[in-house]
Amino acid sequence: MSTPTIATSIGSPPDHERLLVWVEHIAELTAPEQIHWCDGSEEEHELLRERLVEAGTLVRRADAVRPNSYLARSDPADASSVEDRTFVCAARERDAGPMNNWRAPRRMRQTLSALFRGSMRGRTMYVVPFALGPSASDLCRVGVQLTDSAYVAGLLRTMTRMGRPALDALGEHGYFVPCVHSVGRPLLDGADDVPWPCDPENRCIAHFPNTRAVWSYGSGYAANALLSRRCVGLRIASVIARDEGWLAEHMLLLKLTSPEGTVKYVAGAFPSACGKTNLSMLIPTLPGWRVETIGDDIAWMKFGPDGRLRAINPEAGWFGIASEISYESNPNAMAAIERDAIFTNCALTDEGDVWWGGKTPEPPEHLIDWQGNDWSPDCGRPAAHPEAYFAAPAARCPSIAPEWEDPAGVPIDAILFGGRHSGVVPLVREAFDWSHGVFFGATMSSETGATRGGTPGELRFDPFGMRDSCGYHMADYFAHWLRIGQQTDPGKLPKIFHVNWFRKDPETGRFLWPGYGENVRVLAWIFRRCEGRASARETPIGLTPDPTRLDLSGLDLSPERAERVLEVDEAELRAELPVLGDHLARFCGRLPTELRDEFRSLERRLERA
Ligand code: GDP
Ligand code: MN
């Protein structure tokens, strides 16, 4: 291969030897026409967007309806995440565990070399340094993504502390996670570009936990191309956290203030599409209670000098699936994207605004759909892609807590686990202790919906909501959680709870619990438990509120229904044990003894019951 000469370089390369050498090495492999060193400035952001508008990738929304916002339409063949082409390339297959796709590192390196050779020809390679977490935090970590997509560089600007803050955190010798991304469509001999370049046939996302590197090829779709999030923020971070003794989690973070003005902080892990964003932005229906948002998707947690677990939100923006928010269900999220937002694969209204199914109770008479075609309510096609998404700066959310960027993090009082369960699982229960709580996390599951793949109603185990996001063997990750519980005085550990907003009346098929803003009633009980002020009844699966202790004032919920949503049906729970046993058996001899013991104790408690 002949070494390409890099014609131009935009911006100034930082004073960081390892970074410079690596960038040169990747430029030799991918052969871009020029290199752009990103500084994260507003001018640079403007420039990126101008280029994208010129290329037809972004279309600016009417300022009157949605100021400073843009819509992108992807190639229809590149409109969703590719879990089956996402790999954890641990040295040995048994170290990736049963929940990851594995490839031998050597073989994957060969595949990647072939894919990336010359893949940026005719394009600009953006060098995008990004900080996860406030740069003054000792939990701040830096990644650098090399990408030939201005669209992805722009998303990184919205979702992370990109450019200057990252370089400052990096200094001259700081550590960074190397990420390489190419859309995989070189521009040969001055060929014309397309609005959404990609190579869908060959999409591939590879993680190397040993060298902590990420490579992504062939896609511009955020879930595959924005490597700060799932790839670094969770998969690689989980490996770093294991090695350094902290936690990188798929969790929301919220601040809860009681009517007396006392504050508690809550973290919560639910699988995707199970209500993290909604809970973190909840508008309480109980007078005097207040919920403020710190994060809606990722939490990094580490013990502080006071022995309490402290959490930061490593991101700097909101990213979500559009179809999961609406003015009715999540007004705070809707307000957060009112301006300065980037939308992808949404539909377009005649007024120049974006739209997706569910955004408003009734669809408009006419739209331009996500592929640019005319759309009417009776045309039989969805107007927006089901996985259409938005990204917007964090500060725009009206419920954001003032301390959301506190470098010291916030001290966590309670951790919630949850999922979608139409049957047996009660509204809320508290773990007896830390290892019982880890058992909650390890056995977390959710009934899959029709929207995100899978058979509707089928139970999918998703330990800690990390099934698709853990960079190493899931059973070792359980062991790591158990070890964390040994690192401080038990009295300083957060209390652990399991919640389920989705129990249904078997006769009507309707939700028993109103959910959303009413979930504050459950948060209030959790708050009082943390204060030691609320009673609970002991059941075989944990401590549940006495129905009289759950504040149901002003709620149109009959006492029988309240009893049903909290009910612990021992016969039904016993019937579920074999499925739970099968799930745990997948981890074979690697399952920590404590969790084996937890399962046996559960069996015994249910036998006795
Ligand atoms: P995330 O992917 O975990 O952040 O989940 P979201 O907060 O975006 O919510 C996913 C879906 O669950 C949305 O369609 C919500 O409307 C729905 N949802 C969220 N909270 C509740 C709730 O308390 N009750 C019910 N019934 N649905 C909810
Ligand atoms: Mn979310």
XYZ file of C-alpha atoms and ligand atoms in Angstrom:
638
model
C 0.000 0.000 0.000
C 1.372 3.408 -0.911
C 1.400 5.898 1.934
C -1.022 8.699 1.128
C 0.055 12.261 1.593
C -2.317 14.163 3.790
C -3.002 17.293 1.775
C -4.271 19.538 4.525
C -4.829 19.701 8.189
C -7.486 21.927 9.744
C -7.190 23.124 13.336
C -4.224 22.484 15.544
C -2.995 19.079 16.646
C -2.643 18.856 20.434
C 0.610 18.349 22.278
C 0.084 14.664 22.989
C 2.589 12.253 21.530
C 0.572 9.043 21.714
C -2.462 10.737 20.162
C -0.400 12.169 17.297
C 1.258 8.862 16.523
C -2.061 7.019 16.570
C -3.810 9.573 14.342
C -0.973 9.329 11.842
C -1.174 5.560 11.902
C -4.944 5.529 11.273
C -4.579 8.184 8.551
C -2.082 5.944 6.804
C -4.532 3.085 6.921
C -7.691 4.980 5.922
C -6.129 7.585 3.584
C -8.355 10.630 4.161
C -7.904 13.722 2.009
C -7.578 15.979 5.025
C -7.553 15.893 8.799
C -9.703 18.163 10.922
C -8.665 18.531 14.591
C -11.876 19.387 16.425
C -11.830 22.029 19.149
C -15.540 21.909 20.000
C -16.063 25.645 19.466
C -19.399 27.111 18.419
C -17.826 28.306 15.130
C -16.676 24.801 14.368
C -20.135 23.417 15.162
C -21.611 25.965 12.728
C -19.132 24.923 10.071
C -19.945 21.236 10.476
C -23.646 21.921 10.134
C -23.131 24.153 7.095
C -21.205 21.370 5.413
C -23.923 18.864 6.259
C -26.673 21.104 4.928
C -24.687 21.581 1.720
C -24.247 17.821 1.392
C -27.968 17.303 1.906
C -27.441 15.254 5.073
C -29.154 17.807 7.298
C -32.136 19.971 6.528
C -32.664 22.934 8.796
C -36.089 23.132 10.486
C -38.171 26.268 10.268
C -36.854 28.607 12.956
C -40.381 29.686 13.789
C -41.316 26.173 14.931
C -38.012 24.669 16.088
C -35.075 27.083 16.251
C -31.601 25.928 15.325
C -32.713 22.343 14.746
C -32.069 19.888 11.935
C -33.473 16.742 10.411
C -31.373 14.000 8.849
C -32.712 11.150 6.759
C -30.619 8.028 6.748
C -30.166 5.558 3.964
C -33.137 3.177 4.488
C -30.660 0.286 4.718
C -28.878 1.974 7.630
C -31.699 2.957 9.982
C -31.253 0.757 13.040
C -28.707 -0.676 15.423
C -26.863 -3.845 14.471
C -26.641 -5.943 17.642
C -25.799 -9.079 15.662
C -22.742 -7.350 14.191
C -21.534 -5.975 17.491
C -18.599 -7.898 18.909
C -16.592 -8.128 22.099
C -13.165 -9.341 21.048
C -11.846 -10.674 24.338
C -8.748 -12.845 24.078
C -10.770 -16.001 24.781
C -14.400 -16.681 23.949
C -15.159 -17.655 27.521
C -14.156 -14.163 28.683
C -16.792 -12.477 26.518
C -19.511 -14.537 28.206
C -22.819 -15.944 26.987
C -24.426 -12.553 26.311
C -21.885 -11.119 23.867
C -20.990 -11.954 20.275
C -17.346 -12.920 20.234
C -14.635 -12.843 17.576
C -10.985 -13.704 18.093
C -9.056 -10.402 18.280
C -6.531 -11.470 15.654
C -9.204 -12.448 13.155
C -11.181 -9.283 13.821
C -8.063 -7.148 13.318
C -7.585 -8.743 9.915
C -11.208 -8.089 8.986
C -10.950 -4.486 10.134
C -7.672 -3.810 8.322
C -9.286 -4.920 5.102
C -12.428 -2.864 5.664
C -10.660 0.311 6.772
C -7.860 0.283 4.168
C -8.460 3.428 2.133
C -12.012 3.730 3.522
C -11.720 7.507 4.055
C -10.306 8.322 0.621
C -11.555 11.678 -0.641
C -13.030 12.548 2.754
C -12.105 14.538 5.834
C -11.093 12.607 8.915
C -12.321 14.417 12.019
C -10.281 13.910 15.165
C -12.902 14.247 17.879
C -11.689 14.255 21.485
C -14.573 13.809 23.923
C -14.731 13.899 27.710
C -17.238 11.720 29.509
C -18.100 13.461 32.757
C -17.148 16.965 33.929
C -13.400 17.374 33.302
C -12.776 18.217 36.981
C -14.298 14.918 38.142
C -12.021 12.025 39.073
C -14.520 9.871 37.171
C -13.973 11.848 33.959
C -12.603 9.678 31.153
C -11.520 10.758 27.693
C -12.069 9.100 24.352
C -10.975 10.187 20.894
C -13.107 9.206 17.935
C -11.650 9.414 14.457
C -14.519 9.610 12.015
C -15.097 10.483 8.378
C -18.628 11.641 9.180
C -19.258 15.320 9.964
C -22.725 14.241 11.120
C -21.220 11.974 13.784
C -18.727 14.674 14.826
C -21.724 16.987 15.294
C -23.579 14.398 17.391
C -20.496 14.034 19.598
C -20.532 17.825 20.055
C -24.098 17.567 21.386
C -23.760 14.409 23.468
C -20.343 14.898 25.105
C -17.959 17.591 26.282
C -16.201 17.626 22.930
C -12.946 19.316 21.869
C -11.275 21.749 24.280
C -12.657 20.322 27.573
C -11.529 16.847 26.533
C -8.053 18.036 25.484
C -7.684 19.907 28.778
C -8.609 16.750 30.695
C -6.133 14.815 28.553
C -3.113 17.065 29.024
C 0.140 15.906 27.454
C 0.176 12.357 28.699
C -3.397 11.531 29.666
C -5.063 8.251 28.786
C -7.720 8.095 26.085
C -9.904 5.348 24.638
C -9.104 5.109 20.902
C -12.201 4.875 18.669
C -12.095 4.561 14.900
C -15.177 5.032 12.753
C -15.716 5.084 9.032
C -18.950 5.133 7.064
C -17.110 2.963 4.575
C -17.747 4.860 1.371
C -14.579 6.373 -0.014
C -14.952 9.062 -2.669
C -12.818 7.817 -5.491
C -11.550 10.165 -8.208
C -13.783 13.052 -7.239
C -16.977 10.969 -7.291
C -20.122 12.676 -5.988
C -21.139 12.083 -2.417
C -24.559 10.962 -1.243
C -26.458 12.562 1.675
C -26.049 9.485 3.879
C -22.908 7.526 2.962
C -22.693 4.021 4.427
C -21.783 0.428 3.615
C -24.714 -1.495 5.150
C -23.593 -4.921 3.924
C -20.369 -4.758 5.884
C -21.408 -2.989 9.082
C -19.367 -4.111 12.047
C -18.738 -2.770 15.552
C -15.807 -4.293 17.404
C -14.660 -3.763 20.987
C -11.241 -4.820 22.198
C -11.495 -4.967 26.006
C -7.785 -5.710 26.447
C -6.532 -2.697 24.520
C -9.782 -0.816 25.269
C -10.242 0.147 21.642
C -13.411 0.453 19.543
C -13.772 0.164 15.775
C -17.001 0.793 13.913
C -17.443 0.387 10.170
C -20.142 0.945 7.596
C -22.854 2.835 9.454
C -23.731 6.454 10.163
C -26.694 5.570 12.374
C -26.049 6.898 15.883
C -26.436 3.612 17.766
C -23.615 2.212 15.608
C -21.542 5.316 14.960
C -21.705 7.557 18.031
C -19.121 5.587 19.970
C -19.194 7.685 23.159
C -22.392 6.057 24.339
C -22.868 2.274 24.360
C -19.348 1.530 23.143
C -17.183 3.669 25.422
C -19.696 4.892 28.038
C -20.810 1.347 28.848
C -18.947 -1.532 27.169
C -15.394 -0.217 27.485
C -16.186 1.748 30.677
C -17.521 -1.422 32.317
C -14.126 -3.046 31.706
C -12.251 -0.020 33.068
C -14.630 0.122 36.064
C -14.037 -3.561 36.805
C -10.272 -2.997 36.747
C -10.428 0.206 38.821
C -13.144 -0.712 41.320
C -16.113 1.405 40.277
C -19.392 0.938 38.366
C -20.357 1.956 34.805
C -24.100 1.424 34.552
C -27.086 1.705 32.224
C -28.922 3.882 34.738
C -30.956 7.030 35.122
C -30.091 9.462 37.909
C -32.636 11.625 39.683
C -32.829 14.011 42.605
C -35.845 13.599 44.860
C -36.866 16.336 47.288
C -39.484 15.693 49.983
C -42.051 18.241 51.173
C -39.729 18.990 54.155
C -36.962 19.901 51.705
C -34.794 16.824 52.331
C -32.938 15.512 49.284
C -32.182 11.947 48.210
C -30.599 10.726 44.994
C -31.865 7.686 43.140
C -30.237 5.630 40.372
C -32.264 3.201 38.278
C -31.474 0.477 35.760
C -34.271 -0.635 33.445
C -33.775 -2.312 30.074
C -34.175 -0.065 27.023
C -37.734 1.135 26.447
C -38.768 0.414 30.042
C -39.025 3.958 31.364
C -35.614 5.394 32.384
C -36.035 8.696 30.575
C -39.621 9.033 31.781
C -38.738 8.375 35.414
C -35.751 10.727 35.378
C -37.977 13.564 34.078
C -41.074 12.697 36.089
C -43.543 15.425 37.031
C -44.843 14.412 40.482
C -48.547 14.267 41.220
C -48.033 14.262 45.008
C -48.044 17.796 46.403
C -44.735 19.012 47.825
C -42.525 16.363 46.173
C -40.025 17.377 43.543
C -38.080 15.351 40.967
C -35.100 16.812 39.127
C -33.044 15.152 36.436
C -29.342 14.338 36.523
C -29.127 11.680 33.842
C -31.454 9.441 31.852
C -29.286 6.636 30.520
C -25.767 6.194 31.914
C -24.396 6.538 35.441
C -20.806 6.097 36.551
C -20.497 5.492 40.282
C -17.579 5.357 42.654
C -17.153 5.553 46.414
C -16.285 9.038 47.646
C -13.962 9.848 50.561
C -17.042 9.672 52.829
C -17.610 6.020 51.909
C -20.791 6.758 49.985
C -21.393 5.742 46.402
C -21.293 8.883 44.248
C -22.621 9.090 40.720
C -22.061 11.258 37.674
C -23.857 11.384 34.351
C -20.979 11.030 31.865
C -23.007 12.488 28.994
C -23.822 16.084 28.123
C -26.949 15.611 26.073
C -30.207 13.757 25.681
C -30.447 11.038 23.119
C -33.568 8.988 22.667
C -35.959 7.150 20.442
C -38.509 9.737 19.311
C -41.498 7.390 19.427
C -40.987 6.966 23.167
C -41.700 10.569 24.053
C -44.752 12.757 23.600
C -46.227 15.926 25.098
C -48.581 13.750 27.066
C -46.107 11.256 28.573
C -42.914 13.310 28.926
C -43.315 17.099 28.606
C -39.837 17.720 30.062
C -38.175 15.688 27.305
C -40.331 17.462 24.710
C -39.208 20.822 26.099
C -35.572 19.683 26.005
C -35.746 19.227 22.240
C -37.648 22.420 21.440
C -34.495 23.990 19.993
C -30.863 23.142 19.169
C -31.823 19.541 18.463
C -30.842 17.070 15.768
C -33.503 14.631 14.592
C -32.960 11.601 12.418
C -35.573 9.674 10.422
C -38.537 11.634 11.751
C -41.313 12.838 9.460
C -41.696 16.458 8.398
C -44.839 18.600 8.800
C -46.071 21.197 6.322
C -45.044 23.868 8.864
C -41.463 22.613 8.708
C -41.473 20.830 12.063
C -40.616 17.200 12.855
C -43.217 14.581 13.708
C -43.415 10.914 14.791
C -46.219 8.515 15.675
C -47.555 9.399 19.128
C -46.005 12.881 19.263
C -49.483 14.359 19.133
C -52.726 12.426 19.746
C -53.775 12.828 16.093
C -51.404 12.748 13.121
C -51.438 15.747 10.759
C -53.358 15.410 7.489
C -50.181 15.520 5.465
C -46.513 14.805 6.141
C -43.303 14.062 4.306
C -42.247 10.669 5.661
C -38.745 9.717 6.830
C -37.794 8.679 3.322
C -38.953 11.936 1.756
C -42.272 10.750 0.326
C -45.741 12.233 0.741
C -47.633 10.683 3.614
C -51.248 10.704 4.754
C -52.803 8.944 7.771
C -54.412 6.280 5.569
C -51.346 5.413 3.449
C -50.477 2.352 5.531
C -46.834 3.236 6.233
C -45.314 4.698 9.398
C -44.428 8.365 8.901
C -41.274 8.201 11.021
C -38.964 5.201 11.305
C -39.729 3.301 14.552
C -36.103 3.884 15.576
C -36.051 7.582 14.636
C -34.113 9.522 17.252
C -33.315 12.916 18.690
C -30.218 14.436 20.311
C -30.155 17.729 22.232
C -27.960 19.464 24.836
C -28.635 18.446 28.450
C -29.055 21.954 29.828
C -32.217 22.442 27.755
C -34.283 20.124 29.951
C -36.493 22.196 32.332
C -36.174 19.580 35.105
C -32.352 19.434 35.068
C -30.896 19.566 38.603
C -28.449 22.435 39.276
C -25.841 19.923 40.503
C -26.001 17.732 37.389
C -22.401 18.651 36.534
C -21.001 18.481 40.071
C -17.541 16.910 39.650
C -17.928 15.166 43.023
C -21.058 13.416 41.793
C -24.209 12.952 43.868
C -24.433 10.468 46.772
C -26.785 7.628 45.875
C -29.404 6.651 48.477
C -31.354 4.106 46.470
C -30.844 1.948 43.396
C -33.857 0.704 41.434
C -34.030 -2.258 39.116
C -37.051 -2.915 36.947
C -38.574 -4.107 33.706
C -41.893 -4.741 32.002
C -43.908 -7.488 33.635
C -47.602 -7.972 33.028
C -47.909 -10.758 35.629
C -46.489 -11.775 39.053
C -43.972 -8.991 39.664
C -45.262 -6.495 42.271
C -45.133 -2.701 41.958
C -42.229 -2.370 44.364
C -40.137 -4.427 46.751
C -36.967 -3.807 48.676
C -34.009 -6.179 48.848
C -33.092 -7.653 52.250
C -29.457 -6.621 51.754
C -26.834 -5.855 49.086
C -26.358 -9.402 47.817
C -30.127 -9.881 47.565
C -30.162 -6.612 45.609
C -27.447 -7.915 43.284
C -29.687 -10.964 42.804
C -32.489 -8.568 41.732
C -30.117 -7.092 39.148
C -28.755 -10.435 37.956
C -32.258 -11.833 37.390
C -33.704 -8.692 35.824
C -35.919 -9.380 32.845
C -38.522 -7.713 30.722
C -41.328 -8.738 28.398
C -40.287 -7.716 24.916
C -42.519 -5.389 22.932
C -43.236 -5.529 19.240
C -41.217 -2.372 18.549
C -37.654 -3.309 19.440
C -37.406 -6.772 17.922
C -38.317 -10.027 19.594
C -41.656 -11.724 20.015
C -44.184 -9.583 21.870
C -44.764 -10.777 25.415
C -41.718 -13.029 25.564
C -39.566 -12.802 28.691
C -36.044 -11.596 27.963
C -33.471 -11.714 30.726
C -31.472 -8.516 30.799
C -29.241 -8.480 33.895
C -28.854 -4.930 35.227
C -30.149 -3.724 31.828
C -26.578 -4.461 30.672
C -27.209 -7.453 28.426
C -26.153 -5.505 25.319
C -23.783 -3.168 27.104
C -21.336 -5.158 29.220
C -17.819 -5.458 27.812
C -16.948 -8.695 29.629
C -18.412 -11.904 31.054
C -21.748 -11.168 32.712
C -21.078 -13.509 35.650
C -17.794 -11.702 36.390
C -19.785 -8.489 36.292
C -22.131 -9.929 38.969
C -19.055 -10.770 41.050
C -17.840 -7.203 40.592
C -21.153 -5.873 41.972
C -20.827 -8.191 44.975
C -17.270 -6.940 45.585
C -18.451 -3.321 45.422
C -20.811 -4.151 48.300
C -17.777 -5.096 50.431
C -15.983 -1.801 49.852
C -17.802 0.298 52.411
C -19.667 0.173 55.680
C -22.982 -1.657 54.910
C -24.913 1.251 56.446
C -23.504 3.560 53.775
C -24.529 1.406 50.823
C -27.574 2.471 48.811
C -30.730 0.450 49.466
C -31.788 -1.638 46.496
C -35.359 -1.906 45.158
C -37.177 -3.575 42.290
C -40.077 -1.814 40.598
C -42.647 -2.747 37.960
C -44.983 -0.114 36.525
C -46.437 -2.545 34.006
C -48.526 -5.120 35.894
C -51.805 -5.772 34.105
C -55.281 -6.805 35.083
C -55.535 -10.317 33.567
C -59.223 -9.787 32.860
C -59.092 -6.442 31.070
C -55.461 -6.481 29.914
C -55.150 -2.915 31.220
C -52.309 -1.575 33.363
C -53.176 -1.834 37.064
C -50.934 1.094 37.932
C -51.319 4.537 36.299
C -47.524 5.036 36.084
C -45.662 8.149 34.875
C -46.125 11.067 37.326
C -47.924 8.744 39.760
C -44.699 6.764 40.161
C -43.676 9.474 42.619
C -45.860 7.620 45.144
C -43.471 4.697 44.922
C -40.463 7.036 45.048
C -41.935 8.619 48.195
C -42.177 5.207 49.904
C -38.584 4.456 48.849
C -37.534 7.841 50.223
C -39.207 7.091 53.581
C -37.593 3.632 53.686
C -34.195 5.297 53.205
C -35.036 7.579 56.121
C -36.107 4.580 58.194
C -39.562 6.084 58.520
C -41.806 3.686 56.555
C -42.858 0.193 57.540
C -42.726 -2.791 55.209
C -44.005 -6.353 55.163
C -41.660 -9.222 54.672
C -42.432 -11.535 51.756
C -40.358 -14.341 50.191
C -39.199 -11.968 47.442
C -38.388 -8.915 49.548
C -39.974 -6.157 51.601
C -43.131 -4.595 50.201
C -45.160 -1.620 51.366
C -48.237 -2.151 53.413
C -50.908 -0.790 50.980
C -51.885 1.679 53.690
C -48.315 3.042 53.707
C -48.295 3.915 50.035
C -49.642 7.455 49.665
C -52.586 7.020 47.285
C -54.312 10.277 48.167
C -56.045 11.974 45.275
C -55.623 8.897 43.102
C -58.600 7.111 41.665
C -57.409 3.631 42.591
C -59.607 1.254 44.558
C -58.072 -0.453 47.626
C -58.547 -3.833 45.896
C -56.571 -2.656 42.894
C -53.837 -1.236 45.109
C -53.688 -4.595 46.865
C -53.457 -6.383 43.462
C -50.647 -4.248 42.126
C -48.627 -4.915 45.292
C -49.627 -8.548 45.666
C -47.001 -11.244 46.089
C -48.563 -14.465 44.807
C -46.402 -17.268 46.129
C -47.858 -20.041 43.957
C -47.247 -18.009 40.791
C -43.744 -17.127 41.926
C -42.959 -20.779 42.612
C -44.059 -21.598 39.070
C -41.493 -19.107 37.729
C -38.538 -20.644 39.559
C -37.479 -23.061 36.788
C -37.182 -20.219 34.254
C -35.080 -18.275 36.728
C -32.961 -21.366 37.392
C -32.366 -21.837 33.652
C -31.271 -18.234 33.309
C -28.724 -18.582 36.120
C -27.545 -21.945 34.785
C -26.283 -20.201 31.647
C -23.408 -18.796 33.659
C -22.369 -22.317 34.773
C -19.497 -22.505 37.226
C -18.755 -18.823 36.804
C -21.896 -17.727 38.668
C -20.785 -16.327 42.056
C -21.639 -18.593 45.013
C -23.530 -15.754 46.718
C -26.030 -15.666 43.834
C -26.391 -19.455 43.849
C -27.139 -19.142 47.564
C -29.618 -16.345 46.940
C -31.490 -18.586 44.504
C -31.557 -21.460 47.024
C -32.799 -19.170 49.784
C -35.535 -17.925 47.485
C -36.568 -21.495 46.710
C -36.662 -22.281 50.425
C -38.672 -19.176 51.308
C -41.199 -20.015 48.605
C -41.425 -23.664 49.712
C -42.180 -22.591 53.244
C -44.726 -20.042 52.144
P -35.999 4.195 28.363
O -35.655 3.649 27.016
O -35.679 3.201 29.452
O -35.434 5.535 28.643
O -37.598 4.318 28.409
P -38.539 5.598 28.179
O -38.618 6.444 29.396
O -38.160 6.279 26.918
O -39.950 4.880 28.047
C -40.177 3.796 27.182
C -41.652 3.577 26.976
O -42.264 3.202 28.207
C -42.378 4.836 26.515
O -43.269 4.466 25.479
C -43.142 5.300 27.718
O -44.334 5.933 27.378
C -43.378 4.010 28.491
N -43.424 4.259 29.951
C -42.505 4.926 30.680
N -42.881 5.007 31.981
C -44.077 4.373 32.069
C -44.986 4.106 33.156
O -44.765 4.473 34.307
N -46.104 3.391 32.859
C -46.377 2.955 31.585
N -47.488 2.268 31.383
N -45.547 3.187 30.548
C -44.422 3.884 30.772
Mn -33.999 6.666 27.556
